[in-house]
Amino acid sequence: MEPPDDAIPDRPARETLAHLRARIAPAEAASGPVLPLGAPPLDQRLPGGGLALGAPHEIAPEDVGDEAAALGFLLALLARRLAEGPGEALLVLAPGHPLPYGHGLLALGLDPGRLLFLEAGDDVEVFRALEAALQAGSLPAVAGLVAEGLPLVAGRRLQRAGAGTLLLILRPAGAGRPNGAATRWRIAAAPAARDGAANPRPRWRARLERCRNGRTGDWLMEWDGGAHRFDLPHGLAGRAPAAGGTPA
Amino acid sequence: MPVALAAAGPGGLRLTAVDAGARALGLRPGEPLGRVRARVGSPLRILPAEPAADAAALERLCLWAQRYTPRVAPFGPGEDAFGLHLDVTGACHLHGGEAGLLDDLERRLAAGGIPARLALADTPGAAYALARFGAAARSHVPPGGTAAALAELPVAALRCDAATVIALKRLGLKRIGALARAPRAPLARRFGAALMMRLDQALGLRPEPLAPIPETARYGAARSFLDPVSRQETIVAVARALMGQIAPRLAAHGLGALALRLSLHRVDGAVKALDLGLASPGRCPDRVAGLLRLRLDRLGAALDAGFGFESIRLDVTAADRMPEAQGMLGAGPAEDGIADGTAALAEALGQRLGRPLLRLGGVASHLPERADRILPWRPGTGPAWSPAPLPPRPVLLLARSEPAEEVLALAPEGPPRRFRWRARLHRVAHAEGPERIAAEWWRADGPARDYYAVECEAGRRLWLYRSGPHAAERPAAWFVHGVFA
């Protein structure tokens, strides 16, 4: 009896597939250096235990009016990265993004003396500057504050240029588009923590909307600028994801 | 023996210049040589005029005069004398003031055997007029005294053409003072705008830009081609080779280039100049080539090569001391002054985007909007910041504080309960404050402000202030000044 028609092409196809899988396996498994956020329930969801260095991470405000919260989250990530070692971080700002206020950066635990700024003329210039900074490879962190969002091609170029550098993109609320970002965060303002300390600690409602090779989630995050660490306040930590998340 | 120069002029050879001895004999430039010979006889040496050598000598004198100021310009068209302008703005104090500078200049020129008439005035036109037509060999006009100093000079001192001078004389306007007092409109109609422009320039009513010689004559190299070049790679390769020629000369003086100018001379005579800036002094040809490549990438088609460039020149326009640095063991001295990657990045961004890298620096001021400032990036560590002020400051400070309207506060001196800002009504859930911030006592601008950090119901936090206390009939205004993260 003859074998079914599809058996003959099936076998080479399966072999090819296995071969291809084997080829891409190292690339997929190779989790390079990461930036842990300091809160285990959060880091467990991220591939490799933190934000992958060298890949673009996209941050967007949840809604119009949450821009300052999203900026604060970005600056907190920069502060955490800069606390790991020496070096400076570069912020490239498209028109519409004002320079942050130095004394306000201090309040977030970020030393303004370790920040470099570049005011770009448009988004294309932002991406060119980021690419140049990534290729130079001397900065531990770079961030681009764009007016339009991260296009697919720019995301790919940045991904190729960056290695070992924390790369953050802050975009306006309504400019989402498919791109090569490793994670996409939606940040909304939340009432600050006031437990008798002199300084209220900022809190943000962070929704991990997309996470390549990881799981999405929704947390109330608290930033401790003195320790450069994110905390998940008690009772709210590890809440079930509100939308788009895969159950554990 | 008296000396005079002669050159071919209308109707045969004529004198073009005479020295003091010849002047004493009654000789003047422009006289026909035949008449001079007949009148004066033998004790006179006549030499052929060499205008090219004169120009070269004037250029050498200009270069020498750069010891006083970087802005030195030889006399231009209309200035019928052999001389130069020095723009000594901001340079006099280095030589003991204006008088000291004139003393020094006079002494050194005399020591060099150069007879000179010096004038220092507010404007190039006035200085020229006094040097050329003034009574004294040296005049020094105090600031603001230009009009008075020029009033008695002949109108020829205004650098207008001979026909205009004759016509003005016919009108009875022989002195600049009389001309300045005459009604302008008829004069302008009769003589055109040029005369008025010269008058205004001399009196300082209209700016007169000088065309200073470039300061680049010290370190430079050029190459010409039989066949014009236009390809980007060729230009970069030539620039690298030129920098290789300049580098040893820079190294011999312990200098590194901070700014370079690449002049591309097109076949049709046009010159394209590209200025390259280096973040730190350097003389490595590869570094210059890399910068130029970035720059040409940015220019793209804007670098209009036309039919090609027939010569390329590279000049060092700014240089700075560059200490010798020991490179890796066995690798010889380090070639370049780039200490860290940030300097290289600043340079690359400067060439690729043409935008400077910035930093934030703290300023000791109570007023929030004055307490930080934007600085250009400089090599080295960033500005030092004092610890965070208490209570904390917002992460974004609005460029101008924006009025908050419909403010409702429970107590007159208390925090607001609700307010409208940017067309949205904000209900305050939590408020901290007040923190009273007043301008420094030596700046009396505006009343003291009472700042509150308020948290709206959505969790967004704003920095508000009330400007001064409430008056009896008019409540004080509220402003939003910043946004917290």
XYZ file of C-alpha atoms in Angstrom:
733
model
C 0.000 0.000 0.000
C 1.213 3.401 -0.889
C 1.928 5.889 1.850
C -0.308 8.955 1.964
C 0.617 11.667 -0.472
C 1.675 14.140 2.148
C 4.055 11.788 3.947
C 6.872 12.221 1.464
C 7.111 16.014 1.522
C 6.268 16.017 5.223
C 9.449 14.437 6.377
C 11.918 16.856 4.775
C 9.710 19.747 5.847
C 9.784 18.592 9.434
C 13.520 18.176 9.255
C 13.937 21.605 7.800
C 11.754 23.032 10.521
C 13.739 21.284 13.215
C 16.937 22.474 11.611
C 15.694 26.030 11.505
C 14.492 25.801 15.093
C 17.917 24.615 16.129
C 19.464 27.533 14.324
C 17.346 30.181 15.944
C 17.365 28.542 19.361
C 20.596 30.165 20.502
C 19.352 33.567 19.418
C 16.066 33.085 21.251
C 17.560 31.597 24.379
C 20.495 33.954 24.552
C 19.182 36.318 27.137
C 21.837 38.977 27.220
C 22.374 41.355 30.106
C 19.220 42.752 31.686
C 18.252 45.512 34.078
C 16.228 43.979 36.938
C 13.589 46.304 38.304
C 14.132 45.180 41.887
C 10.676 43.750 42.569
C 10.634 39.950 42.111
C 6.995 39.608 40.991
C 7.778 42.060 38.226
C 11.112 40.664 37.193
C 9.694 37.127 36.974
C 7.475 38.197 34.134
C 10.300 39.663 32.115
C 12.511 37.379 30.023
C 15.878 36.988 31.679
C 14.625 38.625 34.868
C 14.598 42.252 33.794
C 14.509 44.701 30.918
C 16.805 43.384 28.201
C 19.669 45.738 27.416
C 20.180 46.640 23.785
C 16.542 46.220 22.776
C 14.116 49.130 22.581
C 11.567 49.429 25.355
C 8.581 51.593 24.642
C 6.876 53.690 27.298
C 3.637 55.532 26.689
C 1.265 57.464 28.906
C -2.001 55.648 29.547
C -3.964 58.753 28.683
C -3.506 62.399 27.820
C -2.365 64.014 31.052
C -0.203 61.114 32.172
C 2.841 62.389 30.282
C 4.653 63.450 33.421
C 4.027 60.047 34.995
C 5.425 58.267 31.946
C 8.429 60.583 31.955
C 8.924 59.877 35.648
C 8.862 56.128 35.018
C 11.451 56.543 32.261
C 13.669 58.674 34.469
C 13.332 56.137 37.283
C 14.546 53.396 34.952
C 17.486 55.594 33.922
C 18.281 56.278 37.574
C 18.240 52.563 38.320
C 20.559 51.861 35.402
C 22.955 54.687 36.324
C 23.056 53.455 39.931
C 24.638 50.221 38.665
C 27.887 51.835 37.632
C 29.647 54.887 36.239
C 28.737 56.647 33.034
C 26.152 59.014 31.738
C 22.730 58.701 30.169
C 21.628 60.532 27.050
C 18.122 61.913 26.533
C 17.245 62.882 22.982
C 14.168 65.091 22.869
C 11.920 65.690 19.899
C 10.076 69.026 19.721
C 7.243 69.068 22.239
C 9.251 67.376 24.963
C 10.659 70.005 27.304
C 13.912 69.486 29.160
C 13.224 68.124 32.658
C 13.868 70.293 35.682
C 17.183 69.553 37.361
C 15.997 69.843 40.947
C 13.038 67.611 40.122
C 15.443 64.969 38.814
C 17.252 65.088 42.140
C 13.958 64.392 43.879
C 13.637 61.211 41.779
C 17.117 60.082 42.801
C 18.702 60.951 39.471
C 21.852 63.084 39.389
C 21.313 65.737 36.683
C 25.075 66.021 36.292
C 25.087 62.537 34.794
C 22.510 63.327 32.137
C 23.254 64.535 28.633
C 20.564 66.130 26.516
C 20.142 66.639 22.824
C 17.283 68.635 21.350
C 16.527 67.067 17.988
C 14.551 68.696 15.200
C 12.219 65.770 14.545
C 11.791 62.062 15.178
C 14.149 61.079 12.374
C 16.901 63.051 14.057
C 16.044 61.426 17.378
C 16.567 57.977 15.904
C 19.780 59.001 14.156
C 21.136 60.405 17.406
C 20.123 57.288 19.323
C 21.756 55.098 16.736
C 24.968 57.113 16.918
C 24.928 56.875 20.712
C 24.360 53.137 20.619
C 27.134 52.626 18.101
C 29.525 54.640 20.239
C 28.688 52.160 22.977
C 30.045 54.291 25.777
C 26.793 55.174 27.519
C 24.976 52.796 29.867
C 21.565 54.189 28.956
C 19.953 56.247 26.214
C 16.370 57.422 25.891
C 14.466 58.970 23.020
C 11.425 61.162 23.624
C 9.611 61.123 20.313
C 6.654 63.006 18.918
C 5.233 60.350 16.605
C 6.145 56.941 17.906
C 8.646 54.266 17.043
C 8.361 53.005 13.462
C 9.202 49.408 12.655
C 12.333 50.133 10.633
C 13.767 52.520 13.209
C 13.110 49.945 15.919
C 14.985 47.289 13.987
C 17.916 49.595 13.314
C 18.147 50.509 16.979
C 17.936 46.865 17.986
C 20.864 46.092 15.718
C 22.949 49.022 16.929
C 22.486 48.546 20.629
C 24.291 46.088 22.844
C 24.573 46.447 26.583
C 22.801 49.801 26.584
C 19.420 50.413 28.155
C 17.298 51.853 25.362
C 14.002 53.555 26.187
C 11.515 55.268 23.894
C 8.856 57.579 25.304
C 6.002 58.332 22.939
C 2.713 60.203 23.241
C -0.436 58.394 24.306
C -2.038 58.100 20.912
C 0.854 57.106 18.684
C 1.027 53.344 19.042
C 2.083 51.331 16.041
C 3.616 47.932 15.518
C 7.340 48.038 16.094
C 10.202 45.951 17.299
C 9.991 47.007 20.934
C 10.864 44.273 23.424
C 8.379 45.586 25.973
C 5.665 48.208 25.857
C 4.572 49.939 29.031
C 1.515 52.066 29.644
C 1.966 54.381 32.588
C -0.755 56.248 34.476
C -0.432 58.519 37.469
C -1.397 57.146 40.870
C -1.680 58.741 44.309
C 1.767 58.992 45.871
C 2.789 57.022 48.937
C 2.881 59.089 52.121
C 3.796 57.019 55.132
C 5.182 59.708 57.361
C 8.359 60.114 55.327
C 9.400 63.603 54.393
C 9.112 62.978 50.693
C 6.076 61.395 49.136
C 7.250 58.529 46.964
C 5.811 58.574 43.445
C 3.594 55.706 42.388
C 2.538 54.750 38.920
C -0.019 52.364 37.600
C 2.073 50.425 35.092
C 0.561 48.128 32.526
C 2.990 45.886 30.696
C 1.055 45.794 27.468
C 3.463 43.772 25.411
C 6.408 41.681 26.426
C 8.338 39.593 23.934
C 9.135 36.147 25.343
C 7.556 37.143 28.647
C 4.187 37.760 30.204
C 2.208 40.934 30.423
C 0.790 42.322 33.634
C -0.579 45.254 35.551
C 0.958 46.635 38.718
C 0.956 49.558 41.036
C 4.635 50.452 41.225
C 6.309 52.621 43.799
C 9.660 54.279 43.134
C 12.147 54.558 45.940
C 14.532 57.232 44.681
C 16.912 56.808 47.602
C 17.467 53.095 47.011
C 16.901 53.296 43.248
C 14.418 50.462 43.473
C 10.848 49.742 42.435
C 8.508 48.353 45.099
C 5.119 46.788 44.720
C 3.044 48.153 47.588
C 1.523 45.515 49.908
C -1.832 44.131 49.076
C -1.517 45.151 45.503
C 1.533 43.199 44.456
C 1.088 40.568 41.812
C -2.455 41.464 40.984
C -4.040 39.484 38.212
C -3.398 41.157 34.899
C -6.240 43.363 33.871
C -5.983 42.986 30.155
C -3.971 41.027 27.666
C -2.104 39.055 30.296
C -1.619 35.344 30.240
C -2.458 33.615 33.525
C 0.418 32.037 35.359
C 68.397 110.127 -1.946
C 64.654 110.647 -2.319
C 62.770 107.709 -3.769
C 59.645 107.623 -5.911
C 57.797 104.798 -7.593
C 56.487 105.007 -11.130
C 54.173 102.920 -13.246
C 52.493 103.184 -16.599
C 49.524 105.522 -16.381
C 47.530 107.758 -18.717
C 49.998 109.464 -21.059
C 53.077 107.518 -20.117
C 54.870 106.781 -16.889
C 53.554 108.527 -13.801
C 54.583 108.557 -10.164
C 52.527 106.246 -7.979
C 54.154 106.819 -4.587
C 56.719 109.173 -3.100
C 58.703 109.014 0.111
C 59.154 111.851 2.584
C 62.234 113.231 0.815
C 60.518 113.297 -2.555
C 57.467 114.907 -0.999
C 59.731 117.619 0.325
C 60.856 118.264 -3.242
C 57.239 119.007 -4.117
C 56.503 115.735 -5.841
C 53.055 114.172 -5.604
C 51.708 110.830 -6.854
C 50.131 111.115 -10.279
C 52.714 113.478 -11.763
C 54.059 112.475 -15.179
C 57.589 111.175 -14.881
C 58.890 113.315 -17.721
C 57.823 116.517 -15.990
C 59.349 115.314 -12.723
C 62.690 114.619 -14.380
C 62.666 118.028 -15.988
C 61.734 119.800 -12.765
C 63.779 117.983 -10.127
C 66.771 116.705 -11.995
C 69.061 113.967 -10.922
C 68.965 113.549 -7.131
C 65.905 111.283 -7.303
C 65.710 107.545 -7.530
C 62.849 106.214 -9.609
C 61.854 102.588 -9.109
C 59.174 100.641 -10.926
C 56.012 100.093 -8.879
C 55.235 96.486 -7.964
C 51.597 96.274 -6.911
C 51.748 92.521 -6.291
C 54.682 92.902 -3.924
C 52.848 95.759 -2.193
C 49.807 93.561 -1.631
C 51.974 90.746 -0.292
C 53.713 93.154 2.071
C 50.364 94.480 3.286
C 49.222 90.931 3.927
C 52.358 90.250 5.947
C 51.699 93.415 7.916
C 48.101 92.259 8.527
C 49.348 88.935 9.835
C 51.771 90.750 12.101
C 48.991 93.043 13.341
C 47.066 89.993 14.504
C 49.237 90.247 17.587
C 46.828 92.968 18.720
C 43.510 91.531 17.638
C 42.374 88.582 15.573
C 40.279 90.887 13.390
C 42.586 92.688 10.982
C 41.398 93.866 7.568
C 43.439 95.558 4.838
C 41.988 98.731 3.355
C 39.189 97.942 0.961
C 37.864 99.524 -2.223
C 37.450 103.284 -2.011
C 40.171 103.583 0.586
C 42.898 105.003 -1.620
C 45.783 104.427 0.720
C 48.034 101.675 1.863
C 46.808 100.635 5.276
C 44.816 98.353 7.471
C 41.979 98.348 9.961
C 42.303 96.773 13.373
C 39.103 95.940 15.205
C 40.405 96.345 18.742
C 37.032 95.962 20.459
C 37.697 94.074 23.660
C 41.432 93.803 22.988
C 42.698 97.161 24.289
C 42.978 96.171 27.923
C 45.660 93.653 26.995
C 47.926 96.526 25.964
C 47.149 99.034 28.668
C 44.062 100.628 27.205
C 43.525 102.391 23.905
C 46.371 104.846 24.402
C 48.700 102.067 25.458
C 47.810 100.078 22.368
C 48.496 103.079 20.131
C 51.829 103.698 21.909
C 52.865 100.104 21.425
C 51.782 100.030 17.798
C 53.575 103.297 17.048
C 56.785 102.140 18.705
C 56.871 98.784 16.979
C 56.062 100.204 13.532
C 58.764 102.816 13.951
C 61.231 100.148 15.026
C 60.345 98.244 11.864
C 61.039 101.319 9.737
C 57.407 101.706 8.685
C 56.194 105.311 8.660
C 52.574 105.238 9.774
C 49.642 107.478 10.583
C 47.477 106.048 13.344
C 43.904 106.827 14.240
C 41.667 105.153 16.768
C 37.962 105.946 16.581
C 34.526 104.446 17.074
C 34.057 103.509 13.425
C 36.342 102.279 10.642
C 35.223 105.204 8.484
C 36.202 107.790 11.082
C 39.524 106.111 11.779
C 40.278 106.046 8.077
C 39.343 109.705 7.627
C 41.539 110.807 10.510
C 44.492 108.664 9.523
C 44.360 109.827 5.937
C 43.299 113.475 6.321
C 43.770 114.327 9.998
C 46.177 117.084 11.022
C 48.198 114.928 13.403
C 50.057 111.742 12.577
C 48.286 110.144 15.485
C 44.705 110.828 16.552
C 42.729 109.235 19.294
C 38.998 109.959 19.336
C 37.284 109.274 22.656
C 34.055 107.257 22.450
C 31.192 109.468 21.301
C 33.485 112.152 19.898
C 33.341 110.986 16.308
C 31.119 113.715 14.860
C 33.189 116.482 16.432
C 36.473 114.946 15.310
C 35.269 114.611 11.714
C 33.554 117.993 11.373
C 36.599 119.865 10.060
C 37.887 117.155 7.705
C 37.409 117.500 3.932
C 34.606 115.512 2.352
C 37.163 113.464 0.428
C 37.836 111.694 3.741
C 34.459 109.987 3.374
C 35.816 107.506 0.808
C 33.547 108.704 -2.000
C 34.694 109.030 -5.585
C 36.459 112.071 -6.988
C 33.492 113.269 -9.055
C 31.319 113.402 -5.932
C 33.979 115.375 -4.072
C 34.202 117.967 -6.859
C 30.424 118.269 -7.102
C 30.135 118.720 -3.329
C 32.781 121.439 -3.433
C 30.754 123.236 -6.057
C 27.798 123.149 -3.688
C 29.972 124.670 -0.984
C 30.013 121.500 1.083
C 33.728 121.172 1.719
C 33.788 119.862 5.255
C 32.160 116.759 6.673
C 30.497 118.836 9.384
C 28.742 120.956 6.773
C 27.696 117.865 4.884
C 26.278 116.254 8.021
C 24.197 119.377 8.735
C 22.866 119.671 5.180
C 19.383 118.288 4.451
C 19.680 114.623 3.595
C 16.934 114.090 1.044
C 18.256 116.445 -1.700
C 21.787 115.143 -1.201
C 20.643 111.561 -1.499
C 18.702 112.415 -4.652
C 21.668 114.247 -6.153
C 24.472 111.836 -5.236
C 22.728 108.511 -4.672
C 22.703 106.371 -1.571
C 26.457 105.702 -1.604
C 27.425 109.109 -0.211
C 24.853 108.916 2.580
C 26.019 105.410 3.377
C 29.638 106.519 3.679
C 28.613 109.461 5.878
C 26.495 107.258 8.126
C 29.239 104.657 8.346
C 31.786 107.256 9.392
C 29.448 108.661 12.026
C 28.489 105.236 13.303
C 24.827 105.488 12.287
C 25.145 102.468 10.053
C 27.294 99.396 10.678
C 30.298 98.757 8.504
C 31.461 95.179 8.480
C 35.167 94.677 8.041
C 36.466 91.801 5.987
C 39.219 90.502 8.232
C 41.896 88.258 6.835
C 41.303 84.684 7.924
C 43.160 83.565 10.994
C 44.058 80.343 9.362
C 47.365 81.035 7.782
C 49.364 79.148 10.395
C 48.340 75.536 10.008
C 46.952 74.526 6.679
C 47.596 72.412 3.651
C 46.164 72.264 0.170
C 46.215 69.998 -2.792
C 45.292 70.698 -6.402
C 44.239 68.183 -8.989
C 44.756 67.846 -12.708
C 41.324 66.286 -13.054
C 38.598 67.651 -10.820
C 37.360 65.364 -8.052
C 33.790 65.092 -6.867
C 33.365 61.731 -5.147
C 32.837 61.775 -1.414
C 35.418 59.068 -0.732
C 38.049 61.016 -2.640
C 37.353 64.181 -0.682
C 37.604 62.273 2.593
C 40.848 60.606 1.497
C 42.360 63.945 0.470
C 41.319 65.531 3.764
C 42.930 62.665 5.629
C 46.167 63.144 3.686
C 46.102 66.914 4.289
C 45.576 66.371 8.009
C 48.535 63.994 7.883
C 50.624 66.914 6.587
C 49.349 69.339 9.219
C 49.560 66.962 12.179
C 53.369 66.961 12.587
C 53.407 70.780 12.569
C 50.696 70.865 15.221
C 52.510 68.215 17.231
C 55.743 70.205 17.064
C 53.975 73.074 18.834
C 52.118 70.826 21.272
C 48.782 71.794 19.763
C 45.683 69.964 18.650
C 43.003 71.237 16.297
C 39.660 72.266 17.807
C 38.066 73.475 14.611
C 38.926 72.853 11.000
C 37.754 74.351 7.759
C 37.755 72.381 4.570
C 37.585 74.649 1.517
C 36.496 72.967 -1.673
C 37.335 75.067 -4.734
C 34.998 74.223 -7.555
C 36.044 74.341 -11.172
C 33.758 77.283 -11.838
C 35.398 79.315 -9.092
C 32.866 78.795 -6.323
C 34.244 77.815 -2.930
C 32.399 75.518 -0.551
C 33.591 75.766 3.016
C 32.816 73.065 5.569
C 33.554 73.790 9.212
C 34.299 70.818 11.402
C 34.296 71.075 15.177
C 36.161 68.725 17.476
C 35.001 68.119 21.020
C 38.575 68.024 22.286
C 41.869 68.992 20.658
C 43.048 66.389 18.212
C 45.299 65.878 15.228
C 44.567 62.334 14.174
C 43.898 62.143 10.416
C 41.487 59.236 10.884
C 39.407 61.203 13.359
C 39.162 64.127 10.964
C 38.260 61.774 8.134
C 35.519 60.188 10.254
C 34.054 63.570 11.161
C 34.151 64.717 7.568
C 32.395 61.554 6.438
C 29.572 62.191 8.922
C 29.372 65.781 7.778
C 29.227 64.882 4.107
C 26.575 62.268 4.867
C 24.461 64.983 6.433
C 25.012 67.338 3.532
C 24.161 64.734 0.904
C 23.230 66.434 -2.332
C 23.506 69.863 -0.722
C 27.227 69.607 -1.403
C 26.871 70.685 -4.993
C 30.020 69.393 -6.643
C 29.065 70.731 -10.069
C 31.799 69.684 -12.473
C 34.063 68.779 -9.589
C 36.570 70.394 -7.249
C 39.967 71.363 -8.595
C 41.631 72.030 -5.273
C 40.970 71.214 -1.638
C 42.371 73.109 1.309
C 42.275 72.183 4.983
C 42.944 74.860 7.592
C 43.061 74.736 11.351
C 40.787 77.582 12.451
C 41.080 76.963 16.173
C 43.732 75.090 18.059
C 44.384 74.402 21.680
C 47.143 72.963 23.807
C 47.109 69.195 23.551
C 49.204 67.366 26.094
C 51.131 64.356 24.895
C 49.475 61.232 26.196
C 51.092 57.849 26.531
C 49.107 55.273 24.642
C 49.040 51.552 25.193
C 52.371 50.031 26.110
C 54.344 49.460 22.960
C 51.889 51.380 20.827
C 53.798 54.639 21.005
C 52.259 57.901 22.075
C 48.505 58.105 21.921
C 47.518 59.708 18.671
C 44.537 61.539 19.849
C 43.105 63.566 22.659
C 39.739 61.837 22.885
C 39.681 60.800 26.505
C 36.296 59.139 26.763
C 33.529 57.903 24.593
C 31.277 60.827 25.422
C 33.653 63.249 23.745
C 33.611 61.092 20.631
C 29.834 60.936 20.810
C 29.473 64.696 21.235
C 31.657 65.160 18.204
C 29.783 62.616 16.113
C 26.398 64.091 17.037
C 27.682 67.581 16.307
C 28.703 66.548 12.817
C 25.810 64.215 12.059
C 22.975 66.392 13.313
C 24.626 69.750 13.745
C 23.198 69.993 17.243
C 25.107 70.472 20.466
C 25.026 68.139 23.419
C 23.577 69.840 26.495
C 23.727 69.470 30.228
C 21.778 70.908 33.126
C 23.624 72.997 35.670
C 22.371 74.135 39.039
C 22.239 77.796 39.995
C 22.071 79.068 43.551
C 18.767 80.868 43.372
C 15.591 80.604 45.377
C 13.345 81.207 42.405
C 12.659 77.831 40.800
C 12.811 79.123 37.251
C 16.270 80.555 37.876
C 17.649 77.572 39.755
C 18.788 75.577 36.770
C 20.139 76.426 33.391
C 21.106 74.703 30.186
C 24.823 74.471 29.504
C 26.666 73.257 26.439
C 28.491 70.024 26.970
C 32.184 70.313 27.807
C 34.688 67.520 28.272
C 35.059 66.362 31.835
C 32.637 65.550 34.563
C 29.285 67.243 34.686
C 28.334 70.138 36.897
C 28.030 69.255 40.548
C 24.553 69.373 42.057
C 23.765 70.043 45.685
C 21.408 67.597 47.418
C 17.753 67.669 46.553
C 15.840 70.564 48.057
C 13.027 69.868 50.449
C 10.150 69.714 49.780
C 10.743 68.019 46.426
C 10.552 69.851 43.147
C 8.532 68.820 40.066
C 10.187 66.946 37.256
C 8.791 69.297 34.638
C 8.820 73.023 35.202
C 6.549 74.912 32.825
C 8.383 77.445 30.696
C 5.961 80.093 31.981
C 3.724 79.561 34.940
C 0.160 79.208 33.694
C -2.789 80.809 35.451
C -5.142 78.518 37.380
C -8.708 79.770 37.227
C -11.898 79.289 39.213
C -9.765 78.521 42.255
C -11.782 77.491 45.287
C -9.996 77.434 48.624
C -11.564 76.718 51.999
C -9.397 79.158 53.893
C -8.116 82.364 52.295
C -4.520 81.412 53.052
C -5.041 77.686 52.564
C -4.479 75.294 49.680
C -6.924 75.188 46.793
C -9.734 72.623 46.771
C -10.389 72.813 43.106
C -9.172 74.813 40.149
C -9.338 74.904 36.405
C -6.113 74.519 34.434
C -5.723 73.849 30.723
C -9.487 73.795 30.287
C -9.910 70.960 32.774
C -11.345 71.093 36.271
C -9.035 69.521 38.849
C -10.306 68.439 42.270
C -7.592 68.388 44.878
C -7.421 65.196 46.909
C -4.314 66.042 48.846
C -2.188 69.142 49.273
C 1.161 69.830 50.860
C 2.425 73.261 51.688
C 2.694 76.103 51.721
C 6.330 76.656 50.964
C 7.010 80.345 50.713
C 9.528 81.240 48.024
C 10.596 84.826 47.450
C 13.085 86.266 45.031
C 16.468 87.248 46.411
C 16.313 90.575 48.190
C 18.342 92.300 45.494
C 15.783 91.407 42.872
C 12.544 93.045 43.752
C 10.381 91.355 41.155
C 6.957 90.171 42.112
C 5.488 89.263 45.465
C 6.511 86.191 47.435
C 4.871 82.976 46.274
C 3.220 80.307 48.397
C 3.774 76.969 46.713
C 1.559 73.910 47.218
C 2.123 70.428 45.867
C -1.404 69.221 45.164
C -2.568 65.793 44.145
C -5.655 65.618 42.008
C -8.187 62.868 42.207
C -6.628 61.006 39.298
C -3.308 60.926 41.115
C -1.651 63.552 38.970
C 0.405 65.968 41.001
C 0.904 69.635 40.224
C 2.931 72.443 41.722
C 0.775 75.528 42.276
C 1.501 78.840 43.816
C -0.481 81.794 45.025
C 1.168 85.034 44.059
C 1.255 87.145 47.213
C -1.437 87.514 49.863
C -5.043 88.272 49.062
C -5.919 91.916 48.867
C -9.156 93.168 50.386
C -11.038 93.710 47.175
C -9.147 91.445 44.780
C -8.136 87.820 45.479
C -4.586 86.820 44.706
C -3.895 84.975 41.474
C -2.969 81.292 41.338
C -0.533 79.760 38.909
C 0.480 76.239 37.945
C 4.253 76.101 37.721
C 5.222 72.469 37.433
C 4.165 68.865 37.066
C 5.412 66.071 39.319
C 6.202 62.666 37.962
